[in-house]
XYZ file of C-alpha atoms in Angstrom:
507
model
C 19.840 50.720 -11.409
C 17.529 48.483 -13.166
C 20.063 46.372 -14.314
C 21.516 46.016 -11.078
C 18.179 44.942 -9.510
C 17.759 42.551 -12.000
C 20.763 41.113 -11.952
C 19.952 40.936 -7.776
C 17.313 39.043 -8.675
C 18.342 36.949 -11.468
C 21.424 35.882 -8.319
C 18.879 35.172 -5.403
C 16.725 33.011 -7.842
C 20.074 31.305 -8.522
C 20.445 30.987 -5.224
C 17.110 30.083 -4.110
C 17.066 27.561 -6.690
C 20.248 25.988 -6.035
C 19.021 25.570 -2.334
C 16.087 23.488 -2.883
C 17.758 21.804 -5.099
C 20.097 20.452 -1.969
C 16.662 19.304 -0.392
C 17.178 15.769 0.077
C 15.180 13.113 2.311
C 16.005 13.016 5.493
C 18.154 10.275 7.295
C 15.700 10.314 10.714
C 14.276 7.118 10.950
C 15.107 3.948 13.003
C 13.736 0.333 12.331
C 11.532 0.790 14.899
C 9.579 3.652 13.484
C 9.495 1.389 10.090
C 7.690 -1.332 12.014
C 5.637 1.394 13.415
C 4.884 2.776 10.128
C 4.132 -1.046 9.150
C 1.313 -1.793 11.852
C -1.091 -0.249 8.878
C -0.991 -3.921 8.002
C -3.421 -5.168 10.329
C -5.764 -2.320 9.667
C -6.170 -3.502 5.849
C -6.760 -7.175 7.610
C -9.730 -5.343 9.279
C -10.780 -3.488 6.462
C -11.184 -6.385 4.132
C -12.232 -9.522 6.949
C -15.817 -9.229 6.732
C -15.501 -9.455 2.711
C -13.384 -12.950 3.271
C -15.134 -14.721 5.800
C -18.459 -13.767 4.215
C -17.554 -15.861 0.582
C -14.927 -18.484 2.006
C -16.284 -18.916 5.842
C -14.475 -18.992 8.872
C -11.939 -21.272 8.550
C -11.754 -20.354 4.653
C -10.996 -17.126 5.255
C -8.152 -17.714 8.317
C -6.010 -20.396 5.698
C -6.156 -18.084 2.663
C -5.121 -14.642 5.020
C -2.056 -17.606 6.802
C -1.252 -18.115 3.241
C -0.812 -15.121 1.794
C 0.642 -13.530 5.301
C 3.221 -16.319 4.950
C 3.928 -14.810 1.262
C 4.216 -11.482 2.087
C 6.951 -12.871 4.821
C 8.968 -14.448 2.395
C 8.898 -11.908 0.047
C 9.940 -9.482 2.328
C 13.320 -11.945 2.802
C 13.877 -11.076 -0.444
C 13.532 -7.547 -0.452
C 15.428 -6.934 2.373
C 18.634 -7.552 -0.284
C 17.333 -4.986 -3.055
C 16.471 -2.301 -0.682
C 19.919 -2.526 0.541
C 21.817 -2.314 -2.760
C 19.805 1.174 -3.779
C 20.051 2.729 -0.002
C 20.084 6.149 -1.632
C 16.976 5.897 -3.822
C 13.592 5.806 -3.020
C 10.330 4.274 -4.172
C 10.339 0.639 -2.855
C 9.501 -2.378 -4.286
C 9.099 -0.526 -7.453
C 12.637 0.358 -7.391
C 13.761 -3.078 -7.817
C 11.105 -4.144 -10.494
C 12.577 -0.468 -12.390
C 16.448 -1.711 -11.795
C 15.720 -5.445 -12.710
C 13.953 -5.009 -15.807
C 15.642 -2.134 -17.883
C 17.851 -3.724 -19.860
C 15.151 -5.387 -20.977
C 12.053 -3.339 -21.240
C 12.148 0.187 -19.798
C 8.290 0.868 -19.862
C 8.301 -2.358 -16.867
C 9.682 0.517 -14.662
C 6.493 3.024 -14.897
C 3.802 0.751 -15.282
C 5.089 -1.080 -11.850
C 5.495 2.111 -10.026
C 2.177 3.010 -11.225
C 1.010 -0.117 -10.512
C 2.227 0.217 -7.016
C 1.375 3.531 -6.278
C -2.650 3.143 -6.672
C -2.836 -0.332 -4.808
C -1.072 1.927 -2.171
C -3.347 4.881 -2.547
C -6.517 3.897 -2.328
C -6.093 2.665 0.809
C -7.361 6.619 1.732
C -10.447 6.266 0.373
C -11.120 2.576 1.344
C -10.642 3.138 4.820
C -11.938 6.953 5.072
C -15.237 5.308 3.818
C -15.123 2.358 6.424
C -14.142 4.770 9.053
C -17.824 6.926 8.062
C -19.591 3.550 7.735
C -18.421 2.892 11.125
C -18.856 6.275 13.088
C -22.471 6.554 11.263
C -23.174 2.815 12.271
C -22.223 3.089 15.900
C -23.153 6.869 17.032
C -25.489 8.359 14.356
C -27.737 5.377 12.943
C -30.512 7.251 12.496
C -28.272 9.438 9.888
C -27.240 5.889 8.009
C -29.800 6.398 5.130
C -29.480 9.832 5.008
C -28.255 11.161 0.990
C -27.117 14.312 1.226
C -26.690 14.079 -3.023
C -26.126 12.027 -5.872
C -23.412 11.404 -8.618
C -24.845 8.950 -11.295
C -25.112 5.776 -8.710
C -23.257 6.994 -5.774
C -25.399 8.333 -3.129
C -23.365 10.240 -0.629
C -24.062 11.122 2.873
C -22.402 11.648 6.256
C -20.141 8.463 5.811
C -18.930 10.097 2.732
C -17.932 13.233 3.958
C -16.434 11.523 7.042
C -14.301 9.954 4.528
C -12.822 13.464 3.001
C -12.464 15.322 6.193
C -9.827 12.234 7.190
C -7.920 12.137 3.825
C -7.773 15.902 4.039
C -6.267 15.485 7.084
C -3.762 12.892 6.728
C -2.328 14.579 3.873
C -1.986 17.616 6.106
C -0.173 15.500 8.890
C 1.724 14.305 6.313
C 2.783 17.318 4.066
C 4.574 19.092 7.406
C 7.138 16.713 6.839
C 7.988 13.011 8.082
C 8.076 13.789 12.258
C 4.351 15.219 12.720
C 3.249 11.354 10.600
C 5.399 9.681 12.076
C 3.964 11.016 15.981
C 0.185 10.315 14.514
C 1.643 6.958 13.624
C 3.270 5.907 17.393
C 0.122 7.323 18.645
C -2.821 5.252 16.472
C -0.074 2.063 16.406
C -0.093 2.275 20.478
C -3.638 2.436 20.084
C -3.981 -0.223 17.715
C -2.670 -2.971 20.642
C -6.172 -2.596 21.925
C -8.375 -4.118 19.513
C -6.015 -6.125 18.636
C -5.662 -8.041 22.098
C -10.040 -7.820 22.387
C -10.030 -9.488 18.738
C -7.217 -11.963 19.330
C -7.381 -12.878 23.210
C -10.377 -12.408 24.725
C -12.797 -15.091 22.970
C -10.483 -17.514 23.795
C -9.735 -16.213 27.473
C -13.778 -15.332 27.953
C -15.357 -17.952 26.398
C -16.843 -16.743 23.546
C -14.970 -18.764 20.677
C -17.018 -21.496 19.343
C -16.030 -23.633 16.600
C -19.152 -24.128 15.437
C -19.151 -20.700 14.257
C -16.479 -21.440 11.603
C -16.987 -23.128 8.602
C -15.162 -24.013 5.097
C -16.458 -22.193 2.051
C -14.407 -22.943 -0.134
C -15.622 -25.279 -3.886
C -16.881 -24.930 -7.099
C -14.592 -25.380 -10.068
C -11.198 -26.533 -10.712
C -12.018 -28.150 -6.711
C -12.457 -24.332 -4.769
C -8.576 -24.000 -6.473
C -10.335 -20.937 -8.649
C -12.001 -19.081 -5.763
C -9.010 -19.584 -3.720
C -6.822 -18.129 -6.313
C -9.391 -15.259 -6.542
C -9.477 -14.149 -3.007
C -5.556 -15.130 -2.897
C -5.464 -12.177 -5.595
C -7.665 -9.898 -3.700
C -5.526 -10.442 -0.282
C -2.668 -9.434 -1.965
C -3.471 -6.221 -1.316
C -3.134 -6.230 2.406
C -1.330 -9.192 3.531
C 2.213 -8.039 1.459
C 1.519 -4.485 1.860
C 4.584 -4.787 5.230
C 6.900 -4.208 2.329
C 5.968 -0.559 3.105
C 9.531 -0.421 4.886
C 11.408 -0.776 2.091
C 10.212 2.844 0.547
C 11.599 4.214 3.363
C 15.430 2.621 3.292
C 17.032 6.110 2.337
C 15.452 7.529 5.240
C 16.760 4.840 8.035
C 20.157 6.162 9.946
C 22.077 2.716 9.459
C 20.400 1.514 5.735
C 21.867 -1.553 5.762
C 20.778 -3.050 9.782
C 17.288 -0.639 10.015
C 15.970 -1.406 6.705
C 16.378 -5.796 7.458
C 15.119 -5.580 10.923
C 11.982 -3.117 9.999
C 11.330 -5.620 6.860
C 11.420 -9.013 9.041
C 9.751 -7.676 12.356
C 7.105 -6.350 10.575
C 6.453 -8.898 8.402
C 6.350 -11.693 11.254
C 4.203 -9.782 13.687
C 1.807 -9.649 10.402
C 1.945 -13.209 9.925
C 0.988 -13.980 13.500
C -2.223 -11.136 13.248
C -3.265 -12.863 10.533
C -4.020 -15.907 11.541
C -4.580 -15.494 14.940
C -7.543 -12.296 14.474
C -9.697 -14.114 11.745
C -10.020 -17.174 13.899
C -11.095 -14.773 17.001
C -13.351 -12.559 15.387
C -15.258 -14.891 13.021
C -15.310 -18.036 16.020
C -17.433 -15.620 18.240
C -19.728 -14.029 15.831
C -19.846 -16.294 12.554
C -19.825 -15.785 8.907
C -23.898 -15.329 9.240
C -23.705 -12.381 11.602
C -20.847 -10.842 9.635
C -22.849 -10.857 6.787
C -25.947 -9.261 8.243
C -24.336 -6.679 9.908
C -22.333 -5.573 7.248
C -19.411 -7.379 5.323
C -17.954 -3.640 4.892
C -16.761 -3.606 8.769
C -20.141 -2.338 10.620
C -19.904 -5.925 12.294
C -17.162 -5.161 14.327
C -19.566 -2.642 16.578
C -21.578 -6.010 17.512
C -18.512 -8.230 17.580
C -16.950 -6.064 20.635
C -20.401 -5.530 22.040
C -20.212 -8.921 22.577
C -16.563 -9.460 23.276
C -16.181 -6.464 25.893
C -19.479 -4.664 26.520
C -21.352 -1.950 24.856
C -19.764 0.674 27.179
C -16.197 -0.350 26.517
C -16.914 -2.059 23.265
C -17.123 1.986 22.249
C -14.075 2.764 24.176
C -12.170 0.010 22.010
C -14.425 0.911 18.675
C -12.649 4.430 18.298
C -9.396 2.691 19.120
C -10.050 0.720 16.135
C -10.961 3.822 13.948
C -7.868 5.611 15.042
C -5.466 2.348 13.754
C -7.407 2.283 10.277
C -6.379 6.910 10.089
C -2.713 4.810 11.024
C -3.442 2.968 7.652
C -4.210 6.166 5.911
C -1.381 7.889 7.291
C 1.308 5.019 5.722
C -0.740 4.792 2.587
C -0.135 8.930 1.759
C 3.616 8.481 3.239
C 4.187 5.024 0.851
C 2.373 6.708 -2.041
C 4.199 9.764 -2.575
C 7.770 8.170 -2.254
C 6.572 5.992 -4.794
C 5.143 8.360 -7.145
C 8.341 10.582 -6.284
C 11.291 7.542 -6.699
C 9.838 7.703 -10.402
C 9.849 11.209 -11.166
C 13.370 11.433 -9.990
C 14.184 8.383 -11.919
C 13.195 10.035 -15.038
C 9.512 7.836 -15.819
C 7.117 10.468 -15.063
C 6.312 13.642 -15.294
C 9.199 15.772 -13.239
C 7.220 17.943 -11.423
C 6.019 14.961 -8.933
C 9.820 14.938 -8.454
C 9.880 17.790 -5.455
C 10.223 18.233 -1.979
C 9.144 20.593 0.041
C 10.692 22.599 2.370
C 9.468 19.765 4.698
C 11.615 17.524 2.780
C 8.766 15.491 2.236
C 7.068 14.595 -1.671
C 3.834 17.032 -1.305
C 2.775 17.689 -4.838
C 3.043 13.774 -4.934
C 0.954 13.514 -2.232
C -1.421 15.769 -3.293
C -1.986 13.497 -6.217
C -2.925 10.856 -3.781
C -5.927 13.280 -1.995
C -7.127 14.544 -5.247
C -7.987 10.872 -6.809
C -9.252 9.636 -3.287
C -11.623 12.162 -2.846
C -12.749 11.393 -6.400
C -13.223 7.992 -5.604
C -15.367 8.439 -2.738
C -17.170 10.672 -4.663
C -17.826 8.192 -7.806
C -17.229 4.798 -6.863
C -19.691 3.330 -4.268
C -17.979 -0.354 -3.774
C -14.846 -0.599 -1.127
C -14.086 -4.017 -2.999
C -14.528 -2.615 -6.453
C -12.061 0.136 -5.488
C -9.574 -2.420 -4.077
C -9.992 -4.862 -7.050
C -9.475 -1.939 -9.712
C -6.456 -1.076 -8.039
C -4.902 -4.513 -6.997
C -4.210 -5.147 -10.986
C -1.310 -3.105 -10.628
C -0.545 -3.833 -7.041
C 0.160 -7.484 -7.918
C 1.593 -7.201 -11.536
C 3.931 -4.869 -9.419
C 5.237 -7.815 -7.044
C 5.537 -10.030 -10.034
C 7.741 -7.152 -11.638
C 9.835 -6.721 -8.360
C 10.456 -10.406 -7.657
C 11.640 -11.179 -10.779
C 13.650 -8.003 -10.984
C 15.406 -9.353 -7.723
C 16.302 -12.553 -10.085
C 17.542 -10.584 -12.866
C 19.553 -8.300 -10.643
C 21.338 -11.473 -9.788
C 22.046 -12.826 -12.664
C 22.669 -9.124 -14.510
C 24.740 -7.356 -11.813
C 26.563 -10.046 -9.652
C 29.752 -7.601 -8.698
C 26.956 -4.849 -7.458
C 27.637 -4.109 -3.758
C 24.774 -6.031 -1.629
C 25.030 -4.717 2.219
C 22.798 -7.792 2.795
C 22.738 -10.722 0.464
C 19.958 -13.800 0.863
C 21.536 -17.524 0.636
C 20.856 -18.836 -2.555
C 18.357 -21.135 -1.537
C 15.580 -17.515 -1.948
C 16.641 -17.623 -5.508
C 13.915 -20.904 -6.142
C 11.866 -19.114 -3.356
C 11.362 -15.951 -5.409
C 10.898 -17.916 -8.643
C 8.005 -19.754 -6.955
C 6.565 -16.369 -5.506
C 6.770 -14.503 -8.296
C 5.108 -17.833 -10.515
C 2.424 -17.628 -7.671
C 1.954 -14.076 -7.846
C 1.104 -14.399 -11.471
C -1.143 -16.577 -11.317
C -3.392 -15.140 -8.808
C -3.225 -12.365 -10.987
C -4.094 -13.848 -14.077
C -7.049 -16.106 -12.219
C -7.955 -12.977 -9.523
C -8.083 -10.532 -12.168
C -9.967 -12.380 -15.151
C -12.716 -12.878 -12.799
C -14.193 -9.658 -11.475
C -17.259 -11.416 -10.935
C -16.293 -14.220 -9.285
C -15.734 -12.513 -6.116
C -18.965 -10.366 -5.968
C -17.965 -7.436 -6.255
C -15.814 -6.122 -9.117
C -16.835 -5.658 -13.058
C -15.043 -5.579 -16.084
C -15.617 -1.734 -15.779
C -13.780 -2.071 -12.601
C -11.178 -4.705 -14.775
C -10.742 -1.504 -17.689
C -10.015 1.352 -14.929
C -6.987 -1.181 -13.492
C -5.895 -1.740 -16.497
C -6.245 1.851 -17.646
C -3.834 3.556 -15.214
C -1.080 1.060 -16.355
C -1.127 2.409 -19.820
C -1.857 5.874 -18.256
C 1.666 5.582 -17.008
C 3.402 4.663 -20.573
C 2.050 7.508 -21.647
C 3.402 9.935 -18.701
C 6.672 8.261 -19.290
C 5.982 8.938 -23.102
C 5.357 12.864 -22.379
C 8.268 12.823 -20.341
C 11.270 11.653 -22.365
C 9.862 13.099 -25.447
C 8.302 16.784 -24.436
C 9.718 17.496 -21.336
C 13.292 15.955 -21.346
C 13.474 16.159 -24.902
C 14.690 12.806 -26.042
C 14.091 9.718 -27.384
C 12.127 7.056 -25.603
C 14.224 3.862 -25.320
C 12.473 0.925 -24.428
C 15.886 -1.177 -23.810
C 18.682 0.852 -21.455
C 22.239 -0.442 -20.796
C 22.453 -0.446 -17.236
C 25.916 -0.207 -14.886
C 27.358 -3.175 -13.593
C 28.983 -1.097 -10.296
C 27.798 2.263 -8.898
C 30.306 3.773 -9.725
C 29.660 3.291 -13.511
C 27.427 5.929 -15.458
C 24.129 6.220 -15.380
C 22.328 5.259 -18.414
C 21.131 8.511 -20.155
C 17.731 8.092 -20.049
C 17.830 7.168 -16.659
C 19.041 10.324 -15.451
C 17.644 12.158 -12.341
C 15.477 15.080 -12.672
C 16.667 18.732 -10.634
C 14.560 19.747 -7.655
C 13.265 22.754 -8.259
């Protein structure tokens, strides 16, 4: 009898095994809901305005966001191709920098997925802590000095714990699978419209734009070129971020048409926010109002008390609040593909490569909340936080563009559902040239834009070669075998996979 029951058992663990290892993600999404899942792009516009305008002015600020809006367009052009020729895998842009690069240096594939992940990430804390500053600002000023405690030179209060209770909850929203996040996320985006029509529309309808409230910032060495290049590093972060679609290409019905259209809508209804909102907001308040009230995004409570009326300008206020939880809600999505496309690539540790019965990454996700909540609790800055983590962010664009080169010149018989003319192949080299340096000038100058340090520099930095080293424990302890820092890839799908590019088992 004991035998028997352990044999019962030793078959339904089998069998239990064998079914989540069937768990796949799920093919439920239409282009629409990508461009939906997209619209997080004009919260991070929001969330990092008041920085922008405050060093470069008004019209500064509106050329550099135009810029690197225009960019993130074109680079999304490109990427439209490489999501399409891995329609099965997941992880995004980090995907293609993993694919490209390989054959030439496997350790490209973790540190850009890494790299990727935490410029995704932090978005959670960044806008949990605007979101507090914002709610504590408008309904509970009295409560705006209050410290509840201390760690070393954070002092935390009520916009702190604002912060948690949202990232809490947007991993829960998110964890029950891709429906419930993808509701909250037609819910905040409807939402979103509002502000968005106040802030672009109504100072020119009411009256309230003035050109003499923008000015040009922008000087000082190499003539402003440096500065530019700085805060052209720094937008990086939010004005490409509509490449978010792409993580989601295994989860679109038709691949091929859903994954195209959710890149290129999204990225053109960007391009148009973000020209359009920093000349609205900053021609009816000015860069000296922005700065007094609060570069971190407590001048938008004045701005639409202006714009609308303090009555409705509260009305529109939590509409505003509820599009940057949108932002929060893409950010844990985006972050645990990515984090999940690697573990089931073989890069990182396999147990981030799981679903749940959701069919949704939660352990991955889970990552996310734990190091948000630690950076609320230890980093005080919004703009150190973003510069630490836009290192990676950016190296990991650099990685994917030129991965998208490489893939055409390595694997020219691979199967491309949609293939770019060749005229995007001198395109990509001069994004991917720009990308680097922004990085190289953005990066090597934490204090050039106010905010970041070279402790700041060291952390970025840090959780690159954090990731060799998960890639290191992986191959060697838990896959047991060598690590190969050159892999031969296939030239077809239907080839072999590499060996050490083998998938890791659900369990």
């Amino acid at each position: 009898m004991v035998c028997n029951g352990g044999d019962n058992r030793r078959r339904r663990a089998v069998v239990a095994e064998a079914a989540i290892e069937e768990r796949q993600l799920l093919k439920s999404l239409r282009w629409y809901d990508g461009f939906v899942i997209a619209l997080c792009n004009p919260g991070f516009l929001i969330g990092s305005l008041g920085y922008s305008v405050g060093a470069l002015g008004g019209w500064g600020a509106m050329c550099l966001w135009g810029i690197s809006a225009t960019i993130g367009l074109l680079s999304n052009w490109v990427y439209s191709e490489t999501a399409a020729m891995f329609p099965e895998q997941s992880g995004g842009i980090s995907l293609y920098a993993h694919e490209g690069w390989r054959r030439y240096f496997s350790l490209i594939g973790p540190i850009a997925t890494f790299g990727y992940w935490i410029g995704w990430s932090v978005v959670l804390s960044i806008f949990g802590k605007l979101i507090g500053d914002l709610v504590v600002s408008k309904w509970f000023p009295g409560s705006a000095g209050d410290v509840y405690f201390s760690i070393g030179s954070n002092h935390l209060g009520l916009p702190h714990m604002i912060a948690i209770g949202l990232i809490v909850a947007v991993w829960v929203f998110n964890v029950l699978g891709v429906k419930p996040s993808l509701w909250l996320g037609y819910v905040t985006g409807a939402l979103l419209m509002v502000p968005l029509v106040v802030f672009m529309l109504v100072p020119f309808l009411s009256g309230d734009y003035h050109s003499s409230n923008m000015t040009w910032n922008i000087g000082g060495q190499w003539g402003g070129l440096r500065i530019a290049f700085v805060w052209l590093f720094l937008m990086c972060w939010s004005a490409y971020g509509i490449e978010v679609c792409a993580s989601f290409a295994p989860e679109y019905h038709d691949t091929k048409r859903d994954t195209a259209l959710a890149l290129r809508s999204a990225a053109s209804f960007s391009l148009l926010v973000y020209v359009i909102l920093p000349l609205g907001v900053t021609g009816t308040v000015g860069a000296d109002f922005i700065n007094k009230q609060g570069a971190e995004g407590q001048f938008f409570t004045g701005a639409l008390d202006k714009l609308v009326g303090s009555g409705f300008g509260g009305v529109v206020l939590v509409f505003l609040l509820l599009s940057l939880v949108l932002s929060m809600n893409s950010s844990t999505a985006d972050g645990g593909r990515a984090l999940y496309g690697i573990a089931r690539a073989g890069m990182t540790v396999k147990e981030l490569g799981v679903l749940n019965r959701f069919h949704v990454p939660a352990r991955a996700m889970t990552v996310d909340l734990l190091v948000n909540v630690a950076l609320v609790l230890f980093v005080s800055s919004n703009l150190a936080i973003l510069y630490m983590s836009n290192i990676g962010y950016v190296l990991a664009h650099v990685f994917a563009m030129t991965g998208f080169l490489l893939l055409r010149k390595d694997r020219p018989a691979w199967p491309r559902p949609i293939k770019v003319s060749s005229v995007w192949i001198p395109i990509a080299v001069v994004i991917a040239a720009s990308n680097l340096v922004f990085l190289v000038v953005g990066a090597g100058s934490p204090k050039l834009n106010g905010y970041g340090t070279w402790t700041d520099f060291g952390i970025g930095v840090g959780i690159l070669v954090g990731s060799v080293l998960l890639y290191i424990f992986r191959r060697v302890v838990q896959d047991k075998q060598p690590v190969h820092l050159r892999e031969e890839t296939p030239k077809l799908p239907s080839e072999p996979v590499a060996p050490a590019a083998a998938g890791v088992p659900v369990t």
